[in-house]
PDB file of C-alpha atoms in Angstrom:
ATOM      1  CA  MET A 126     -39.952 -78.281-134.104  1.00  0.00           C
ATOM      2  CA  GLN A 127     -39.769 -76.076-131.022  1.00  0.00           C
ATOM      3  CA  ILE A 128     -43.412 -76.804-130.102  1.00  0.00           C
ATOM      4  CA  HIS A 129     -42.747 -80.549-130.393  1.00  0.00           C
ATOM      5  CA  LEU A 130     -39.666 -80.271-128.140  1.00  0.00           C
ATOM      6  CA  THR A 131     -41.650 -78.273-125.574  1.00  0.00           C
ATOM      7  CA  ASN A 132     -44.395 -80.911-125.565  1.00  0.00           C
ATOM      8  CA  CYS A 133     -41.802 -83.665-125.032  1.00  0.00           C
ATOM      9  CA  CYS A 134     -40.263 -81.761-122.124  1.00  0.00           C
ATOM     10  CA  LEU A 135     -43.674 -81.241-120.518  1.00  0.00           C
ATOM     11  CA  LEU A 136     -44.491 -84.925-120.934  1.00  0.00           C
ATOM     12  CA  ALA A 137     -41.166 -85.880-119.329  1.00  0.00           C
ATOM     13  CA  ALA A 138     -41.858 -83.574-116.372  1.00  0.00           C
ATOM     14  CA  LEU A 139     -45.382 -84.951-115.959  1.00  0.00           C
ATOM     15  CA  PHE A 140     -44.086 -88.520-116.133  1.00  0.00           C
ATOM     16  CA  PHE A 141     -41.523 -87.744-113.407  1.00  0.00           C
ATOM     17  CA  LEU A 142     -44.174 -86.170-111.167  1.00  0.00           C
ATOM     18  CA  PHE A 143     -46.485 -89.133-111.752  1.00  0.00           C
ATOM     19  CA  THR A 144     -43.810 -91.736-110.955  1.00  0.00           C
ATOM     20  CA  THR A 145     -42.709 -89.745-107.902  1.00  0.00           C
ATOM     21  CA  SER A 146     -46.271 -89.759-106.580  1.00  0.00           C
ATOM     22  CA  LEU A 147     -46.521 -93.513-107.167  1.00  0.00           C
ATOM     23  CA  ARG A 148     -43.638 -94.121-104.778  1.00  0.00           C
ATOM     24  CA  GLY A 149     -46.032 -93.388-101.925  1.00  0.00           C
ATOM     25  CA  ILE A 150     -48.272 -96.204-103.162  1.00  0.00           C
ATOM     26  CA  THR A 151     -45.487 -98.663-103.857  1.00  0.00           C
ATOM     27  CA  GLY A 152     -43.599 -98.832-100.618  1.00  0.00           C
ATOM     28  CA  LYS A 153     -42.338 -95.416 -99.603  1.00  0.00           C
ATOM     29  CA  GLU A 154     -43.340 -94.683 -96.042  1.00  0.00           C
ATOM     30  CA  SER A 155     -45.863 -91.859 -95.833  1.00  0.00           C
ATOM     31  CA  THR A 156     -47.964 -90.239 -93.166  1.00  0.00           C
ATOM     32  CA  VAL A 157     -51.438 -88.890 -93.831  1.00  0.00           C
ATOM     33  CA  THR A 158     -53.317 -86.664 -91.406  1.00  0.00           C
ATOM     34  CA  VAL A 159     -57.062 -86.552 -91.975  1.00  0.00           C
ATOM     35  CA  ALA A 160     -58.966 -83.430 -91.040  1.00  0.00           C
ATOM     36  CA  PRO A 161     -62.768 -83.252 -91.334  1.00  0.00           C
ATOM     37  CA  ASN A 162     -63.996 -81.911 -94.689  1.00  0.00           C
ATOM     38  CA  GLU A 163     -60.456 -81.364 -96.014  1.00  0.00           C
ATOM     39  CA  ALA A 164     -58.662 -83.072 -98.852  1.00  0.00           C
ATOM     40  CA  THR A 165     -55.732 -85.186 -97.735  1.00  0.00           C
ATOM     41  CA  SER A 166     -52.284 -85.146 -99.257  1.00  0.00           C
ATOM     42  CA  THR A 167     -49.269 -87.407 -98.946  1.00  0.00           C
ATOM     43  CA  THR A 168     -46.995 -84.915-100.709  1.00  0.00           C
ATOM     44  CA  ALA A 169     -46.179 -82.724 -97.702  1.00  0.00           C
ATOM     45  CA  GLN A 170     -46.000 -85.003 -94.728  1.00  0.00           C
ATOM     46  CA  GLN A 171     -46.780 -83.900 -91.218  1.00  0.00           C
ATOM     47  CA  PRO A 172     -44.010 -83.748 -88.603  1.00  0.00           C
ATOM     48  CA  LYS A 173     -43.501 -86.474 -86.052  1.00  0.00           C
ATOM     49  CA  GLU A 174     -43.234 -83.782 -83.380  1.00  0.00           C
ATOM     50  CA  SER A 175     -45.531 -80.792 -83.393  1.00  0.00           C
ATOM     51  CA  ALA A 176     -44.032 -77.743 -85.080  1.00  0.00           C
ATOM     52  CA  ASP A 177     -45.155 -74.166 -85.520  1.00  0.00           C
ATOM     53  CA  SER A 178     -47.452 -74.143 -88.559  1.00  0.00           C
ATOM     54  CA  THR A 179     -45.581 -71.180 -90.061  1.00  0.00           C
ATOM     55  CA  THR A 180     -42.015 -72.518 -89.802  1.00  0.00           C
ATOM     56  CA  PHE A 181     -42.175 -74.094 -93.260  1.00  0.00           C
ATOM     57  CA  LYS A 182     -44.635 -71.746 -94.942  1.00  0.00           C
ATOM     58  CA  GLY A 183     -43.878 -68.470 -96.729  1.00  0.00           C
ATOM     59  CA  THR A 184     -41.192 -66.959 -98.933  1.00  0.00           C
ATOM     60  CA  LEU A 185     -37.480 -67.220 -98.200  1.00  0.00           C
ATOM     61  CA  VAL A 186     -34.942 -65.134-100.152  1.00  0.00           C
ATOM     62  CA  ASN A 187     -31.209 -65.234-100.850  1.00  0.00           C
ATOM     63  CA  ASP A 188     -30.094 -61.790-102.022  1.00  0.00           C
ATOM     64  CA  GLU A 189     -26.571 -62.864-103.042  1.00  0.00           C
ATOM     65  CA  TYR A 190     -27.788 -65.233-105.787  1.00  0.00           C
ATOM     66  CA  GLN A 191     -31.150 -63.472-106.246  1.00  0.00           C
ATOM     67  CA  VAL A 192     -33.119 -66.681-105.675  1.00  0.00           C
ATOM     68  CA  TRP A 193     -36.108 -67.447-103.476  1.00  0.00           C
ATOM     69  CA  LEU A 194     -38.103 -70.353-102.098  1.00  0.00           C
ATOM     70  CA  THR A 195     -41.886 -70.165-101.914  1.00  0.00           C
ATOM     71  CA  ILE A 196     -43.029 -73.003 -99.645  1.00  0.00           C
ATOM     72  CA  ASP A 197     -45.993 -74.502 -97.836  1.00  0.00           C
ATOM     73  CA  PHE A 198     -45.008 -77.898 -96.449  1.00  0.00           C
ATOM     74  CA  TYR A 199     -48.199 -78.142 -94.376  1.00  0.00           C
ATOM     75  CA  GLY A 200     -50.837 -77.952 -97.088  1.00  0.00           C
ATOM     76  CA  SER A 201     -48.929 -78.230-100.377  1.00  0.00           C
ATOM     77  CA  SER A 202     -50.867 -75.233-101.650  1.00  0.00           C
ATOM     78  CA  VAL A 203     -48.208 -73.530-103.776  1.00  0.00           C
ATOM     79  CA  THR A 204     -48.949 -73.055-107.470  1.00  0.00           C
ATOM     80  CA  VAL A 205     -45.902 -72.173-109.556  1.00  0.00           C
ATOM     81  CA  PRO A 206     -46.575 -69.025-111.645  1.00  0.00           C
ATOM     82  CA  ASP A 207     -47.026 -69.837-115.347  1.00  0.00           C
ATOM     83  CA  GLN A 208     -46.762 -73.554-114.474  1.00  0.00           C
ATOM     84  CA  GLU A 209     -50.315 -74.168-113.229  1.00  0.00           C
ATOM     85  CA  LEU A 210     -50.344 -77.398-115.240  1.00  0.00           C
ATOM     86  CA  PHE A 211     -48.452 -79.107-112.397  1.00  0.00           C
ATOM     87  CA  GLY A 212     -51.086 -78.202-109.804  1.00  0.00           C
ATOM     88  CA  GLU A 213     -50.390 -77.460-106.166  1.00  0.00           C
ATOM     89  CA  LEU A 214     -46.971 -78.403-104.800  1.00  0.00           C
ATOM     90  CA  PRO A 215     -45.118 -78.028-101.486  1.00  0.00           C
ATOM     91  CA  GLY A 216     -43.087 -75.236-103.101  1.00  0.00           C
ATOM     92  CA  TYR A 217     -40.534 -74.134-105.678  1.00  0.00           C
ATOM     93  CA  LEU A 218     -37.217 -72.328-106.097  1.00  0.00           C
ATOM     94  CA  GLY A 219     -37.240 -69.332-108.423  1.00  0.00           C
ATOM     95  CA  ALA A 220     -34.590 -66.879-109.592  1.00  0.00           C
ATOM     96  CA  LYS A 221     -34.875 -63.196-110.429  1.00  0.00           C
ATOM     97  CA  ARG A 222     -32.747 -63.499-113.575  1.00  0.00           C
ATOM     98  CA  ASP A 223     -33.999 -66.915-114.772  1.00  0.00           C
ATOM     99  CA  PRO A 224     -37.612 -67.733-115.667  1.00  0.00           C
ATOM    100  CA  ARG A 225     -37.085 -71.476-115.070  1.00  0.00           C
ATOM    101  CA  LYS A 226     -38.176 -72.990-111.753  1.00  0.00           C
ATOM    102  CA  TRP A 227     -37.123 -75.928-109.604  1.00  0.00           C
ATOM    103  CA  PHE A 228     -40.190 -77.729-108.197  1.00  0.00           C
ATOM    104  CA  ILE A 229     -40.309 -79.160-104.679  1.00  0.00           C
ATOM    105  CA  THR A 230     -42.259 -82.357-105.377  1.00  0.00           C
ATOM    106  CA  ASP A 231     -42.099 -83.831-101.881  1.00  0.00           C
ATOM    107  CA  ALA A 232     -41.441 -82.338 -98.456  1.00  0.00           C
ATOM    108  CA  GLU A 233     -41.249 -84.281 -95.211  1.00  0.00           C
ATOM    109  CA  ILE A 234     -40.920 -82.350 -91.968  1.00  0.00           C
ATOM    110  CA  THR A 235     -38.568 -84.515 -89.898  1.00  0.00           C
ATOM    111  CA  SER A 236     -38.292 -82.255 -86.840  1.00  0.00           C
ATOM    112  CA  PRO A 237     -39.670 -78.859 -85.781  1.00  0.00           C
ATOM    113  CA  THR A 238     -36.733 -77.168 -87.565  1.00  0.00           C
ATOM    114  CA  THR A 239     -35.796 -79.589 -90.381  1.00  0.00           C
ATOM    115  CA  ALA A 240     -37.432 -80.816 -93.583  1.00  0.00           C
ATOM    116  CA  ARG A 241     -36.255 -83.259 -96.267  1.00  0.00           C
ATOM    117  CA  LEU A 242     -37.043 -82.187 -99.833  1.00  0.00           C
ATOM    118  CA  GLU A 243     -37.197 -83.797-103.257  1.00  0.00           C
ATOM    119  CA  ILE A 244     -36.646 -81.220-106.008  1.00  0.00           C
ATOM    120  CA  ILE A 245     -36.805 -81.445-109.830  1.00  0.00           C
ATOM    121  CA  ASN A 246     -36.205 -78.931-112.579  1.00  0.00           C
ATOM    122  CA  ASP A 247     -39.086 -77.780-114.751  1.00  0.00           C
ATOM    123  CA  TYR A 248     -38.111 -80.183-117.554  1.00  0.00           C
ATOM    124  CA  GLY A 249     -38.026 -83.216-115.250  1.00  0.00           C
ATOM    125  CA  SER A 250     -34.504 -84.052-116.429  1.00  0.00           C
ATOM    126  CA  GLU A 251     -32.665 -83.309-113.165  1.00  0.00           C
ATOM    127  CA  ASP A 252     -33.547 -84.055-109.564  1.00  0.00           C
ATOM    128  CA  LEU A 253     -31.984 -83.859-106.141  1.00  0.00           C
ATOM    129  CA  ASN A 254     -32.589 -84.397-102.448  1.00  0.00           C
ATOM    130  CA  ALA A 255     -32.039 -81.512-100.069  1.00  0.00           C
ATOM    131  CA  THR A 256     -32.497 -80.528 -96.437  1.00  0.00           C
ATOM    132  CA  LEU A 257     -34.035 -77.235 -95.333  1.00  0.00           C
ATOM    133  CA  THR A 258     -33.109 -76.286 -91.769  1.00  0.00           C
ATOM    134  CA  GLN A 259     -34.363 -73.330 -89.737  1.00  0.00           C
ATOM    135  CA  LEU A 260     -31.301 -71.743 -88.087  1.00  0.00           C
ATOM    136  CA  THR A 261     -33.071 -68.827 -86.367  1.00  0.00           C
ATOM    137  CA  ASP A 262     -36.607 -67.432 -86.496  1.00  0.00           C
ATOM    138  CA  SER A 263     -35.902 -65.770 -89.852  1.00  0.00           C
ATOM    139  CA  THR A 264     -32.849 -67.629 -91.234  1.00  0.00           C
ATOM    140  CA  TYR A 265     -32.862 -70.967 -93.075  1.00  0.00           C
ATOM    141  CA  GLN A 266     -30.217 -73.114 -94.735  1.00  0.00           C
ATOM    142  CA  LEU A 267     -30.869 -75.211 -97.840  1.00  0.00           C
ATOM    143  CA  HIS A 268     -28.307 -77.991 -98.221  1.00  0.00           C
ATOM    144  CA  GLN A 269     -28.177 -80.065-101.406  1.00  0.00           C
ATOM    145  CA  ASP A 270     -27.596 -83.619-100.157  1.00  0.00           C
ATOM    146  CA  ASP A 271     -27.379 -85.718-103.336  1.00  0.00           C
ATOM    147  CA  GLY A 272     -28.411 -85.761-106.969  1.00  0.00           C
ATOM    148  CA  SER A 273     -28.128 -82.970-109.510  1.00  0.00           C
ATOM    149  CA  THR A 274     -26.796 -79.532-108.661  1.00  0.00           C
ATOM    150  CA  LEU A 275     -29.168 -76.553-108.565  1.00  0.00           C
ATOM    151  CA  ARG A 276     -28.357 -74.272-111.500  1.00  0.00           C
ATOM    152  CA  ILE A 277     -29.763 -71.005-112.810  1.00  0.00           C
ATOM    153  CA  VAL A 278     -29.039 -68.910-115.888  1.00  0.00           C
ATOM    154  CA  VAL A 279     -27.335 -65.544-115.368  1.00  0.00           C
ATOM    155  CA  ASN A 280     -26.396 -63.421-118.400  1.00  0.00           C
ATOM    156  CA  SER A 281     -26.987 -66.391-120.755  1.00  0.00           C
ATOM    157  CA  LYS A 282     -24.632 -68.678-118.787  1.00  0.00           C
ATOM    158  CA  TRP A 283     -25.359 -71.505-116.366  1.00  0.00           C
ATOM    159  CA  VAL A 284     -24.380 -70.768-112.764  1.00  0.00           C
ATOM    160  CA  LYS A 285     -24.230 -73.591-110.228  1.00  0.00           C
ATOM    161  CA  LEU A 286     -25.623 -72.630-106.842  1.00  0.00           C
ATOM    162  CA  PRO A 287     -23.501 -73.582-103.813  1.00  0.00           C
ATOM    163  CA  LYS A 288     -24.307 -76.840-101.979  1.00  0.00           C
ATOM    164  CA  SER A 289     -25.460 -74.762 -98.987  1.00  0.00           C
ATOM    165  CA  LEU A 290     -27.464 -71.565 -99.350  1.00  0.00           C
ATOM    166  CA  VAL A 291     -28.691 -69.310 -96.562  1.00  0.00           C
ATOM    167  CA  PHE A 292     -32.164 -67.789 -96.941  1.00  0.00           C
ATOM    168  CA  LYS A 293     -33.959 -65.119 -94.930  1.00  0.00           C
ATOM    169  CA  ARG A 294     -37.686 -64.988 -94.401  1.00  0.00           C
ATOM    170  CA  LYS A 295     -39.274 -62.290 -96.550  1.00  0.00           C
ATOM    171  CA  LYS A 296     -41.067 -59.704 -94.432  1.00  0.00           C
TER     172      LYS A 296
END
């Protein structure tokens, strides 16, 4: 029974990722930058203004909640550990005390210091829109705009993360 439930959850997550990617084909505005001999991607969109190519790439940590963001909004080259089935994504949110992950399925850099994110949980049952803003060279703020609330498990209990979380760039 547990194997069947796991398969259903994986199918639901794959269906959500597939339908999310179809939005780019069916009317959602997207920008594609073509570089010679490189694969193109509409998942992580390029900024309208030029930005430093490391602003939205790397690992950001929040020590208070023991969570982190691993991101690459420029090349969507992040593979979630133990979740390789989903391929390369713009990033994910992980927690030290919870093996589950929240996948960043779409990232659009809207200014040199701001990006809009679409995030889903690893079951595909919850999703949200968020904004990641660079406050200083090493400090970022993730704000959950609408949709589900980010949650992690701590000591066998669900803990809702605050609507705004401050992250520091990992050195």
